[in-house]
Coordinates of C-alpha atoms in Angstrom, one line a residue:
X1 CA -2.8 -31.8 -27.2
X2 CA -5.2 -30.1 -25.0
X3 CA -4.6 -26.4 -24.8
X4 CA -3.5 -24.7 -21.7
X5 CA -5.8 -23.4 -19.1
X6 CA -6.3 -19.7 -17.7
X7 CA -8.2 -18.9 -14.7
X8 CA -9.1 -15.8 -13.6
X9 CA -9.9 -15.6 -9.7
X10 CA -10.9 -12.1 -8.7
X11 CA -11.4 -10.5 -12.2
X12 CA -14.1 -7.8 -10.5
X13 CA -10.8 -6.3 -8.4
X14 CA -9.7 -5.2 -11.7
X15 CA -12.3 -1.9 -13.0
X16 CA -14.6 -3.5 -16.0
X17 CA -13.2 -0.6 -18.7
X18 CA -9.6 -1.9 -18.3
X19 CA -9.0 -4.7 -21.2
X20 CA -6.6 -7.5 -20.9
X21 CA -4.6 -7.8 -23.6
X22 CA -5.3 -11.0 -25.8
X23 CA -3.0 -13.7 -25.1
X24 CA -0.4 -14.7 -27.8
X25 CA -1.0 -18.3 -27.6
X26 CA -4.1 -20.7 -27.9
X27 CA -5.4 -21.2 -24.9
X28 CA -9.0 -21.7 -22.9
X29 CA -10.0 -18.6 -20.8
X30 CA -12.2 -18.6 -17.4
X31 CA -12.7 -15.5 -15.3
X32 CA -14.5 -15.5 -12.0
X33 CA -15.8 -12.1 -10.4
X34 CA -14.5 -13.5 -6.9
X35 CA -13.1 -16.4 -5.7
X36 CA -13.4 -18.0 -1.9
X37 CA -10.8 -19.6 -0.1
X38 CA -12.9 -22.9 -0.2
X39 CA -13.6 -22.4 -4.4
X40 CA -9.9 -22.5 -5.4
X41 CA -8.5 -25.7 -5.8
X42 CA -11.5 -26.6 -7.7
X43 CA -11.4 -23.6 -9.7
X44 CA -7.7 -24.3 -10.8
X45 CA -7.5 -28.4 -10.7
X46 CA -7.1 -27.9 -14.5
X47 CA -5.3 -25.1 -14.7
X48 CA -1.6 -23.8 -16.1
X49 CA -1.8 -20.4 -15.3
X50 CA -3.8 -18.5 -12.9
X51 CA -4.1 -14.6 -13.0
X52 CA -4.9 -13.2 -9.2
X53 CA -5.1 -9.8 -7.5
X54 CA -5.7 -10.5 -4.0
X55 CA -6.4 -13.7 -3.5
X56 CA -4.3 -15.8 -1.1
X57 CA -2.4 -18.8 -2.8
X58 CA -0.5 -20.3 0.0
X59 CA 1.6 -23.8 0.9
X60 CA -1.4 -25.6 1.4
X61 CA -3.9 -24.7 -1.5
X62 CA -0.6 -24.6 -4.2
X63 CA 0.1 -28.1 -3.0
X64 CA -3.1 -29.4 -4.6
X65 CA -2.6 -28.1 -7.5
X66 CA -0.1 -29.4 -9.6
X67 CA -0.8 -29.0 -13.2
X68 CA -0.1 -25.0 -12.0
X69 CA 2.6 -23.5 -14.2
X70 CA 2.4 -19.6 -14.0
X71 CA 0.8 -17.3 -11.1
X72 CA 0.2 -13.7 -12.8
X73 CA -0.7 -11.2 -10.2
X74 CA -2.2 -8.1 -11.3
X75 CA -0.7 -6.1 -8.8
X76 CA 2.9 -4.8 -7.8
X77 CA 2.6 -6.6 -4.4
X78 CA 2.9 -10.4 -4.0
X79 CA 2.6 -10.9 -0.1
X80 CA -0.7 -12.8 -1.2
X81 CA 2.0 -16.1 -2.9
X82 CA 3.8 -18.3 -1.4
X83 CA 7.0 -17.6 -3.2
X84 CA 8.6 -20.0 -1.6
X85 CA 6.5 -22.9 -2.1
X86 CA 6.6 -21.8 -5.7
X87 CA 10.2 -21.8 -5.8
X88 CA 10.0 -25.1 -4.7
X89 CA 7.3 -26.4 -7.0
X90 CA 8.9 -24.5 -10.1
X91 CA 6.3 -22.6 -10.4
X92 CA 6.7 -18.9 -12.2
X93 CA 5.2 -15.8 -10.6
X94 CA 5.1 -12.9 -12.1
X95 CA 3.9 -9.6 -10.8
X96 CA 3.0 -5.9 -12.5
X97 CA 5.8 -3.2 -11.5
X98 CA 5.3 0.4 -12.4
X99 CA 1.6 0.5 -13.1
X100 CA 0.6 2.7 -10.2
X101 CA 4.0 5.3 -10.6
X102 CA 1.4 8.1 -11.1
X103 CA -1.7 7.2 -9.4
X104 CA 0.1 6.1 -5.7
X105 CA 2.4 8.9 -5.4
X106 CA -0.4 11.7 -5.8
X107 CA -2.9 10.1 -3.6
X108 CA 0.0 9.9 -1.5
X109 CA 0.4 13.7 -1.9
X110 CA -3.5 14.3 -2.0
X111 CA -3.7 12.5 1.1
X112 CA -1.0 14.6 2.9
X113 CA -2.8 17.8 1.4
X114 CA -5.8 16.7 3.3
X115 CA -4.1 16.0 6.5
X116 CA -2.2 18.9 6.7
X117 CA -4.6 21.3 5.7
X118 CA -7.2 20.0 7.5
X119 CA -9.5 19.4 4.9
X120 CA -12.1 17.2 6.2
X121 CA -12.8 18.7 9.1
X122 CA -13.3 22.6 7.5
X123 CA -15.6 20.9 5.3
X124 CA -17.4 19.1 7.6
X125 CA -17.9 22.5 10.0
X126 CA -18.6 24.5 7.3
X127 CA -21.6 21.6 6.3
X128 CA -22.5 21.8 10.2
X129 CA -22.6 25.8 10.0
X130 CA -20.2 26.8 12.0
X131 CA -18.4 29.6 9.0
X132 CA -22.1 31.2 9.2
X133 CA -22.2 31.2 12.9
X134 CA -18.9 33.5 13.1
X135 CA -20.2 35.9 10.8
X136 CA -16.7 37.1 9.5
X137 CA -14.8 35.9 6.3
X138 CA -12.5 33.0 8.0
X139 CA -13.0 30.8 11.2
X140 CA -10.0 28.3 12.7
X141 CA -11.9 25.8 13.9
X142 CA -8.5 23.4 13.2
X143 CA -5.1 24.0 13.2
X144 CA -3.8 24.3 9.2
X145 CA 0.3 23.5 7.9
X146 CA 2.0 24.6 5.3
X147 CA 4.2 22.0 3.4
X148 CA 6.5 24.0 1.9
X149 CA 10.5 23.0 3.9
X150 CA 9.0 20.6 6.1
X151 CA 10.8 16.4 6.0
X152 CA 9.2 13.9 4.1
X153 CA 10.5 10.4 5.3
X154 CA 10.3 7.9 2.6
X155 CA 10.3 3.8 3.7
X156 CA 10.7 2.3 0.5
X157 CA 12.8 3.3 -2.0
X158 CA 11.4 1.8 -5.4
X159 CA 9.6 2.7 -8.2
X160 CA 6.8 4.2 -6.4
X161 CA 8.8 5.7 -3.5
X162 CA 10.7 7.4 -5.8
X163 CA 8.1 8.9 -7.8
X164 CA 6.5 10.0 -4.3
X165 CA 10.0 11.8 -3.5
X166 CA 9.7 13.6 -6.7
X167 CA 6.3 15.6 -6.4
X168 CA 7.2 16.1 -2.5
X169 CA 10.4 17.7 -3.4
X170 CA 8.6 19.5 -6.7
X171 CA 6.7 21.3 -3.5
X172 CA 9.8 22.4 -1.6
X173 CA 10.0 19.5 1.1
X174 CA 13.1 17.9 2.3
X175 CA 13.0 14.1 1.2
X176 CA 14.8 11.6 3.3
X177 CA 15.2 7.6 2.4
X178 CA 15.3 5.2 5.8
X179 CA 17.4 2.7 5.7
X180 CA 16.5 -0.9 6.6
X181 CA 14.8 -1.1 10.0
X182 CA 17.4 -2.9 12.3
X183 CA 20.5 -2.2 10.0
X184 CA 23.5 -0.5 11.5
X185 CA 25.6 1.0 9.1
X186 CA 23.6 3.0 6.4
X187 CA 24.2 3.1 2.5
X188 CA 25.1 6.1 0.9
X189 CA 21.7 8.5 0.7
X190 CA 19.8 7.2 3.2
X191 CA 19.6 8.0 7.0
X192 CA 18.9 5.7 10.1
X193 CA 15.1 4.1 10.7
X194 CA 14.8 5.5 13.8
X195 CA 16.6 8.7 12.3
X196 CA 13.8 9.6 9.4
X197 CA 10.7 8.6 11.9
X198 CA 12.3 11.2 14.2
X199 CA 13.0 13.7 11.2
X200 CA 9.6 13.2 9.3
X201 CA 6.6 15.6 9.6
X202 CA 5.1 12.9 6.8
X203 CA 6.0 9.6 6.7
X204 CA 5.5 7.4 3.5
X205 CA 5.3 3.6 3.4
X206 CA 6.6 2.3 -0.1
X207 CA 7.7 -1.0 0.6
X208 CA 6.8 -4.5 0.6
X209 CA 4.7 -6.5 3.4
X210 CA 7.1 -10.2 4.3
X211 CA 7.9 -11.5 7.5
X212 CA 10.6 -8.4 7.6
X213 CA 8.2 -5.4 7.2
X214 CA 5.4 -7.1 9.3
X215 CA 4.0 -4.5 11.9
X216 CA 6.7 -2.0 10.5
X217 CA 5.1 0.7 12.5
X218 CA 4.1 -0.2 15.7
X219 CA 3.9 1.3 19.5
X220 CA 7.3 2.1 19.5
X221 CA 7.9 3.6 16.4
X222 CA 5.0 5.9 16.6
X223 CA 6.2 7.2 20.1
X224 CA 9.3 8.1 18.5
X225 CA 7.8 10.6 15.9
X226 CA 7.2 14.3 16.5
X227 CA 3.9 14.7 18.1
X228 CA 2.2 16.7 15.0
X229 CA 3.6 14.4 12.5
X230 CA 1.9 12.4 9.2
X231 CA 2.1 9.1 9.0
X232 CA 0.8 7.8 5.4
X233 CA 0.4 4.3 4.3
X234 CA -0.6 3.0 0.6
X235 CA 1.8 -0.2 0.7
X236 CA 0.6 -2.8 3.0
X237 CA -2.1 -2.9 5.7
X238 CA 0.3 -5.1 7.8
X239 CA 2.8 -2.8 7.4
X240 CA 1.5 -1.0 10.4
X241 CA 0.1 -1.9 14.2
X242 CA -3.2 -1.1 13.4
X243 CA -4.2 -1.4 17.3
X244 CA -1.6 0.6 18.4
X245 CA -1.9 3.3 15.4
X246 CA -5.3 4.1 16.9
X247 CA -4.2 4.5 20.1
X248 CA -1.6 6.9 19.1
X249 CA -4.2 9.1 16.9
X250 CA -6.8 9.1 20.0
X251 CA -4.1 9.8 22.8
X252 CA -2.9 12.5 19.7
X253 CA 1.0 11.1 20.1
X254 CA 1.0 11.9 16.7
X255 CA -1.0 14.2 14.1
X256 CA -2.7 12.3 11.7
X257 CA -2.8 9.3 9.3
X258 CA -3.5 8.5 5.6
X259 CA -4.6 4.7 5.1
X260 CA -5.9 3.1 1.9
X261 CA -4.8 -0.4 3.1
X262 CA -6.1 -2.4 6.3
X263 CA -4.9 -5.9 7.0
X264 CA -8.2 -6.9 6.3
X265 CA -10.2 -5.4 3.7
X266 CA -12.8 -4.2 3.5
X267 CA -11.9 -2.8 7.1

């Protein structure tokens, strides 16, 4: 009996210090630095399992392949998987939950810090001079907020939107949970949609990108949200309108953004 096949697509995604663990089971191990759409039904004819960060397995490629047992996806997000298909096909998929609990939440809060302080731009004027051109100990060359009692609006309320509400409310902010976009009658601790993007002075994207959360945050949720308000996004690129997110930070309908996620990346 031949022994299964594992394939990994996209093991450079994955920083070179971090070991896998050594599988429990005999088995024949390939790893590619990066896979293209074109490479991967060749790469995984052979294969049982298949271990994937980002790269797309959808109707059509899974379809050729079906000696496929197991899709492992390094990663907390699966938008990248046909589940569906692979409910159909009885193939497993299996995803990594809570490995990012620390790490998202403060560059959540590092990115707000930023925002709200202004961060970037004081240390691009002071670079460009301008502190030694006013010859005195401060200069207000942009506008600086304190966080301290303002409303953090949280979509998303699992592992890691929860452990974003807990350092925002360990710095004195007022944490709200929106309720599903669309749904009319709210569960207990959590406020309308439109309610919390009205609320928020930062606004946190913690959920999942389907066909549901799709363009999440679009024109018209970004005109409803106070004018100096945060929006911050570390879920999904598709999440948000890109298009119409840059219109609303150049027509300043809102304050700022935080993005670590584009629909297509690298942006």
């Amino acid at each position: 009996m031949s022994l299964p096949n594992v394939v990994f697509l996209d093991r450079s995604t994955i920083p070179s210090h971090i070991e896998f663990p050594h599988l429990p089971f005999d088995h024949q191990w390939v790893e590619y630095d990066a896979t293209e759409p074109d490479q991967i039904v060749e790469r995984l004819s052979q294969a049982q399992i298949v271990i994937t960060n980002k790269v797309v397995l959808d109707r059509q490629t899974l379809s050729h392949l079906p000696n496929l047992e197991l899709i492992a996806v390094c990663a907390t997000g699966f938008n990248n998987i046909d589940i569906e298909y692979c409910q159909q096909a009885g193939i497993a998929v299996a995803n990594v939950r809570g490995y990012a609990s620390q790490s998202v939440p403060e560059h959540v809060i590092a990115m707000m810090f930023a925002l709200r302080r202004n961060l970037i731009g004081y240390h691009q004027d002071i670079a460009a001079g301008e502190w030694q051109r006013k010859q005195q100990f401060c200069f207000f060359t942009h506008p600086i907020g304190d966080i301290a009692g303002t409303t953090f609006g949280v979509i998303g309320n699992g592992e890691l939107g929860q452990a974003t509400a807990t350092l925002a409310k360990a710095l004195g902010m007022n944490v709200i949970f929106a309720e599903r976009k669309g749904v009319t009658k709210c569960r207990e601790g959590y406020l309308s949609f439109e309610r919390v993007l009205m609320l928020s002075d930062v606004l946190s994207l913690h959920c999942p990108l389907n066909l549901q959360t799709q363009n999440l945050i679009a024109a018209k949720e970004l005109a409803q949200m106070k004018p100096d308000a945060i929006l911050i996004n570390t879920g999904r690129g598709g999440l948000v309108d890109e298009t119409a997110l840059i219109h609303a930070l150049r027509s300043q309908q809102i304050g700022g953004a935080g993005v670590d996620v584009f629909s297509q990346e690298p942006a």
